[in-house]
Structures are given as structure tokens and as C-alpha cells.
Coordinates of C-alpha atoms and ligand atoms in Angstrom, one line a residue:
M1 CA -118.7 147.7 124.9
E2 CA -119.7 149.3 128.2
K3 CA -119.6 146.9 131.2
E4 CA -123.2 147.6 132.0
I5 CA -124.4 146.6 128.5
L6 CA -122.1 143.6 128.4
D7 CA -123.5 142.4 131.7
K8 CA -127.1 142.7 130.4
Y9 CA -126.2 140.7 127.3
I10 CA -124.6 138.0 129.4
K11 CA -127.5 137.9 131.8
A12 CA -130.0 137.6 128.9
G13 CA -127.9 134.9 127.2
K14 CA -127.7 132.8 130.4
I15 CA -131.5 133.1 130.9
A16 CA -132.2 132.2 127.3
A17 CA -129.9 129.1 127.6
E18 CA -131.6 128.0 130.8
V19 CA -135.0 128.4 129.3
R20 CA -134.0 126.6 126.1
D21 CA -132.7 123.6 128.1
Y22 CA -135.8 123.7 130.3
G23 CA -138.0 123.8 127.2
C24 CA -136.1 120.8 125.8
S25 CA -136.7 118.9 129.0
L26 CA -140.4 119.3 128.5
V27 CA -140.3 117.6 125.1
K28 CA -141.8 114.2 125.9
K29 CA -144.0 111.8 124.0
D30 CA -147.7 113.1 123.9
A31 CA -146.8 116.4 125.6
L32 CA -149.0 119.2 124.5
V33 CA -147.0 121.9 122.7
V34 CA -149.1 124.7 124.0
E35 CA -148.3 123.6 127.6
I36 CA -144.6 123.7 126.7
A37 CA -145.0 127.2 125.4
E38 CA -146.9 128.3 128.6
K39 CA -144.3 126.8 130.9
I40 CA -141.5 128.5 128.9
D41 CA -143.3 131.9 129.2
K42 CA -143.5 131.4 133.0
K43 CA -139.9 130.4 133.3
I44 CA -138.7 133.5 131.4
E45 CA -140.6 135.7 133.9
E46 CA -139.4 133.7 136.9
L47 CA -135.8 134.1 135.8
G48 CA -136.2 137.9 135.5
A49 CA -136.2 138.4 131.8
K50 CA -138.9 139.1 129.1
P51 CA -139.5 137.3 125.8
A52 CA -137.7 138.9 122.9
F53 CA -140.1 136.9 120.7
P54 CA -142.5 134.0 121.4
V55 CA -140.7 130.7 121.7
N56 CA -140.7 129.1 118.2
I57 CA -141.6 125.4 118.6
S58 CA -141.3 124.2 115.0
I59 CA -141.7 120.5 114.3
N60 CA -140.2 118.3 111.5
D61 CA -140.5 120.0 108.1
M62 CA -141.8 123.2 109.8
A63 CA -138.5 125.0 110.0
A64 CA -139.3 128.2 112.0
H65 CA -142.0 130.7 113.1
W66 CA -144.4 128.1 114.4
H67 CA -146.2 128.8 117.7
P68 CA -149.3 127.2 119.2
V69 CA -152.7 128.9 119.5
I70 CA -154.5 129.0 122.8
N71 CA -156.4 125.7 122.6
D72 CA -153.9 124.0 120.3
K73 CA -154.1 120.2 120.3
T74 CA -150.6 119.6 118.7
T75 CA -148.7 116.9 120.6
I76 CA -145.2 115.6 120.5
K77 CA -144.5 112.3 118.7
E78 CA -141.4 110.2 119.4
E79 CA -139.8 110.6 115.9
D80 CA -140.5 114.4 115.8
Y81 CA -137.7 116.9 115.3
V82 CA -138.7 119.6 117.7
K83 CA -136.9 122.9 117.4
I84 CA -137.0 125.0 120.6
D85 CA -135.9 128.6 119.6
V86 CA -135.9 130.9 122.5
G87 CA -135.3 134.7 122.6
V88 CA -135.3 136.7 125.8
H89 CA -134.2 140.2 126.7
V90 CA -133.0 142.1 129.7
D91 CA -133.6 145.8 129.2
G92 CA -133.7 145.3 125.5
Y93 CA -130.5 143.3 125.2
I94 CA -131.2 140.0 123.6
G95 CA -130.1 136.4 123.9
D96 CA -131.3 134.2 121.0
T97 CA -130.7 130.4 121.1
A98 CA -132.1 127.2 119.7
K99 CA -131.7 123.4 120.0
T100 CA -133.3 120.5 118.2
I101 CA -134.6 117.7 120.4
R102 CA -136.1 114.3 119.5
V103 CA -137.7 111.9 122.0
A104 CA -136.4 109.0 119.9
G105 CA -132.9 110.3 120.3
K106 CA -130.3 112.5 118.6
D107 CA -129.5 111.5 115.1
D108 CA -127.1 112.6 112.3
L109 CA -129.4 115.5 111.2
I110 CA -129.3 117.0 114.7
I111 CA -125.6 116.3 115.2
C112 CA -125.0 118.0 111.8
S113 CA -126.8 121.2 112.8
E114 CA -124.8 121.3 116.0
K115 CA -121.5 120.8 114.1
M116 CA -122.4 123.5 111.6
L117 CA -122.8 125.9 114.5
E118 CA -119.7 124.7 116.3
N119 CA -117.5 125.0 113.2
A120 CA -118.8 128.5 112.5
I121 CA -118.1 129.6 116.1
K122 CA -114.5 128.4 115.8
I123 CA -113.7 131.0 113.1
I124 CA -115.5 133.9 114.7
K125 CA -113.3 136.9 115.4
P126 CA -113.0 140.5 114.2
G127 CA -112.2 140.6 110.5
V128 CA -113.8 137.3 109.5
T129 CA -116.2 137.7 106.6
I130 CA -119.8 136.7 106.3
G131 CA -118.8 134.8 103.2
E132 CA -116.2 132.7 105.2
I133 CA -118.8 131.9 107.8
G134 CA -121.3 130.7 105.2
E135 CA -118.8 128.5 103.6
V136 CA -117.8 126.7 106.8
I137 CA -121.5 126.1 107.6
E138 CA -122.3 124.8 104.1
N139 CA -119.2 122.6 104.0
T140 CA -120.1 121.0 107.3
A141 CA -123.6 120.2 106.1
K142 CA -122.2 118.6 102.9
E143 CA -119.8 116.5 104.9
F144 CA -122.9 114.9 106.6
G145 CA -124.7 114.6 103.2
F146 CA -127.3 117.2 104.2
N147 CA -128.3 120.6 102.8
P148 CA -128.3 123.9 104.7
I149 CA -131.5 125.9 104.4
R150 CA -130.6 128.6 101.8
N151 CA -133.2 131.1 102.8
L152 CA -132.9 131.1 106.6
T153 CA -130.0 133.1 108.1
G154 CA -128.3 134.2 111.2
H155 CA -128.4 137.9 112.0
S156 CA -127.1 140.7 114.1
L157 CA -128.9 141.7 117.3
G158 CA -129.5 145.3 118.6
R159 CA -131.3 146.7 121.5
Y160 CA -135.0 145.7 121.2
D161 CA -134.1 144.6 117.7
V162 CA -134.0 140.9 116.9
H163 CA -132.9 141.4 113.3
A164 CA -130.6 144.4 113.4
G165 CA -129.5 144.6 109.7
L166 CA -126.7 142.1 109.3
V167 CA -127.7 138.8 107.6
I168 CA -125.5 135.7 108.0
P169 CA -126.3 133.1 105.3
N170 CA -125.9 129.4 106.0
I171 CA -124.4 128.9 102.5
K172 CA -121.4 130.0 100.6
N173 CA -121.8 133.7 99.6
D174 CA -119.8 136.6 98.2
S175 CA -120.2 138.9 101.2
K176 CA -116.8 140.6 102.1
Y177 CA -118.4 142.2 105.1
Q178 CA -116.0 141.8 108.1
L179 CA -117.3 141.2 111.6
R180 CA -116.3 143.9 114.0
E181 CA -115.3 143.7 117.7
D182 CA -118.3 143.9 120.0
E183 CA -120.9 143.2 117.3
V184 CA -123.6 140.9 118.7
I185 CA -124.7 138.2 116.3
A186 CA -126.9 135.1 116.3
I187 CA -125.6 132.2 114.2
E188 CA -128.3 129.7 113.4
P189 CA -127.6 127.0 110.9
F190 CA -130.5 124.9 109.7
C191 CA -130.0 121.6 107.9
T192 CA -132.3 119.2 106.1
S193 CA -132.3 115.9 104.2
G194 CA -134.6 117.8 101.8
N195 CA -134.2 120.5 99.2
G196 CA -132.9 123.2 101.5
L197 CA -135.5 125.8 100.9
V198 CA -138.4 127.1 103.1
K199 CA -141.6 128.8 102.0
D200 CA -144.5 130.4 103.8
S201 CA -147.1 127.9 105.1
G202 CA -150.4 128.9 106.5
K203 CA -151.4 132.0 108.5
A204 CA -149.2 133.9 110.8
L205 CA -149.1 132.9 114.5
I206 CA -146.5 135.5 115.5
F207 CA -146.8 139.3 114.8
R208 CA -144.9 142.5 115.3
W209 CA -145.8 146.2 115.5
I210 CA -144.7 148.1 112.4
N211 CA -146.9 151.2 112.1
D212 CA -149.6 153.1 114.0
K213 CA -152.5 153.2 111.6
P214 CA -156.2 154.2 112.1
I215 CA -158.0 150.9 112.9
R216 CA -161.7 150.4 112.5
L217 CA -162.2 147.7 115.2
I218 CA -161.8 148.8 118.8
E219 CA -160.1 145.4 119.7
G220 CA -157.8 146.0 116.8
R221 CA -156.8 149.4 118.2
K222 CA -156.2 147.8 121.6
I223 CA -154.1 145.0 120.0
L224 CA -152.0 147.6 118.2
E225 CA -151.4 149.5 121.4
M226 CA -150.4 146.3 123.1
A227 CA -148.0 145.6 120.3
R228 CA -146.4 148.9 120.8
E229 CA -146.4 149.3 124.6
K230 CA -146.8 145.9 126.3
F231 CA -144.8 143.9 123.8
E232 CA -142.4 146.8 123.2
R233 CA -142.5 146.5 119.4
L234 CA -141.0 143.0 119.6
P235 CA -142.7 140.0 118.1
F236 CA -145.6 138.6 120.1
A237 CA -147.8 135.5 119.8
K238 CA -151.4 135.4 118.7
R239 CA -151.8 133.1 121.7
W240 CA -150.9 136.0 124.0
I241 CA -153.7 138.2 122.7
Q242 CA -156.2 135.3 122.6
K243 CA -156.2 135.7 126.4
Y244 CA -157.8 139.1 126.2
F245 CA -160.3 139.0 123.3
S246 CA -162.9 136.7 121.8
P247 CA -161.7 134.3 119.0
L248 CA -163.7 136.1 116.4
K249 CA -162.4 139.6 117.4
V250 CA -158.8 138.3 117.3
E251 CA -159.3 136.9 113.8
L252 CA -160.9 140.1 112.4
S253 CA -158.5 142.4 114.2
L254 CA -155.4 140.6 113.1
R255 CA -156.7 140.5 109.5
E256 CA -157.3 144.2 109.5
L257 CA -154.0 145.1 111.2
E258 CA -152.0 142.9 108.8
T259 CA -153.9 144.3 105.7
V260 CA -153.2 147.9 106.6
N261 CA -149.5 147.2 107.5
A262 CA -149.9 148.1 111.1
L263 CA -148.7 144.6 112.1
Y264 CA -146.2 142.4 110.4
G265 CA -147.3 138.7 110.5
Y266 CA -144.6 136.0 110.5
K267 CA -145.9 133.1 108.5
P268 CA -144.8 129.6 109.5
L269 CA -141.9 128.4 107.3
R270 CA -142.0 124.9 105.9
E271 CA -139.3 123.0 104.0
V272 CA -140.4 122.8 100.4
S273 CA -139.8 119.1 100.0
G274 CA -141.4 118.2 103.3
K275 CA -138.3 116.7 104.8
P276 CA -137.3 117.3 108.5
V277 CA -135.2 120.3 109.5
A278 CA -132.8 120.6 112.5
Q279 CA -131.5 123.9 113.9
T280 CA -129.0 124.9 116.4
E281 CA -128.3 128.5 117.5
H282 CA -126.2 130.6 119.8
T283 CA -125.7 134.3 120.4
L284 CA -122.2 135.7 120.3
I285 CA -120.3 138.9 121.1
V286 CA -117.5 139.2 118.6
K287 CA -114.1 139.3 120.2
E288 CA -110.7 137.8 119.5
K289 CA -112.1 135.1 121.7
P290 CA -115.9 135.5 121.2
I291 CA -118.3 135.4 124.1
V292 CA -121.0 132.8 123.5
T293 CA -123.6 134.3 125.7
T294 CA -126.1 131.4 125.4
R295 CA -123.6 128.6 126.1
L296 CA -124.0 127.3 129.7
L297 CA -120.6 126.3 131.2
Ligands
CO1 CO1 -132.2 133.9 115.8

């Protein structure tokens, strides 16, 4: 990897990690989730990066893809499992990292997700297979008596690309694909005391550009242009566009944009049995000794 690119990955990773920990520090009893999201947005900008996707603040059985709307009243409760999943980029090079935080304190479920990640990182080097990584992650969950989430995976990262093709399951699998030197990957085990499966739950709160299409509503055309230019074809929050257009126009535009496949909507993902989910994630550059870009030393 060229030095210039490596430096950008390292910078993005460090900022993502700082923002993640800052976000965790804001998780307090009765805190408004939307205020946490706003503060995180501001911190990313202050530190000289841009969001690679809106911070996912998914609570309890909500596993991923949750993000508050503009006047959201959701607050933090002491027993909540709050997953802070941060993605930032520097010139398109991404750092993606997550932690689970609970006001009432860390418990086995959270420790389990951390161990799943730690044990996976231990075996990362060129040549290791996706199947071997999944096995280590699943075995760790089983040792704790929990289930990994079968349909949430880690992934490779590319420039301006949060899911760059490679999928890294959190369960045993047959993939013989071998990691290569300099591949950039995010490993993100999720574990639960429940069934270990997530499904779509409710309307999308996060969107991404997919196609330029003729759009009837003028606000819809503007949102599509923002998705392409301002948000650089990366995922963006409904909350961000609620700052520009009336609530009704946002609803109608997003519905049209999603229907004609101009935007992709990420639906919130909820654990099917309603049990809490913990997640821990780091971004790594594959080497004999991998570089964990989102680990603060
Ligand atoms: Co990720």
C-alpha cells in the first residue's frame, strides 16, 4: 500500500476511534439520543474527517442501522445496551468501529462481543480464510453461552465504499477465501442471548444514492443531488435532510426516491426474539502483524 493511502487510513481510523469513545462518554441516563448524534457529527468535523455513514446508535434488540430523526425523543435508560457504530473517512479512506456501552455497567454479553473480536484479530494475517475467522468468532460466543448474529457480517472497505464486496460472517462457514496483504477489512461480531437472527424493522432512517432517476418532486430531485454530491454517494441520515425540507416533503420525497430505486433505504435491524445485542468492531489492514487502525494506543 502506498504510504499516502496508508496514512489516510490510519488518520481516519484514529479519528473514528476518538469519535467512538467520545460518543460512548455521552451515553448517560436520560440523555437524548439525537443530541448524542448531533455532538458526534460535530466532533467528526472538528477532528478533520467526514462521516462515512451516519453514526448508528442501536439500542437493545435493535442490532444495527438505527439513527434518530430530527425531533427524536428517544432517551437512554440505565439497562440499555447502546451500540455506537462510527464510520468516518479521510479523502474516501474509511475507519469503521463500534463499541457497546451500558450505563448500568459492562456485563458478559458486552465482554463476549469484545472477546469475539479480540480472538478474531489474533488470527488475522495474509492467508487466513474467511471460514477460519467465522469459526473463531462463533466458538467464542458459544463459550459464553451466547449466539452470534448469523445474518450480520464484517466486510471489506474500499475508497468511498463501506461494503467493498468481501463479506466476513460471524459464524462457521465454508469460505476458503484467503485474506491478502493490505486488504482493508472491518470485523464486527454481534452476539445475543436470543435467537441470533435480525430482520427489518420499521422504515429506513439511513439512505444511500444508487441511481439517478427522473424524480417528480423538486425536493426529491434536490435530495438525490445531495445524496450524490454533498454525501458523496455514501450513506446519509434522514435527520440530515430534515434540516433542509419540510417534514411532509421529506416523507414524500424519500418514498418516491426509494420506490424508483434512486435511493437505497437501510431499514433498522432488530433481533427476531427481542433479546439484547452487543457489537464490537475494528478496522484492520491485513499484514503479518495487522494494523488495527481504530485501536487507540
Ligand atoms: Co462495519
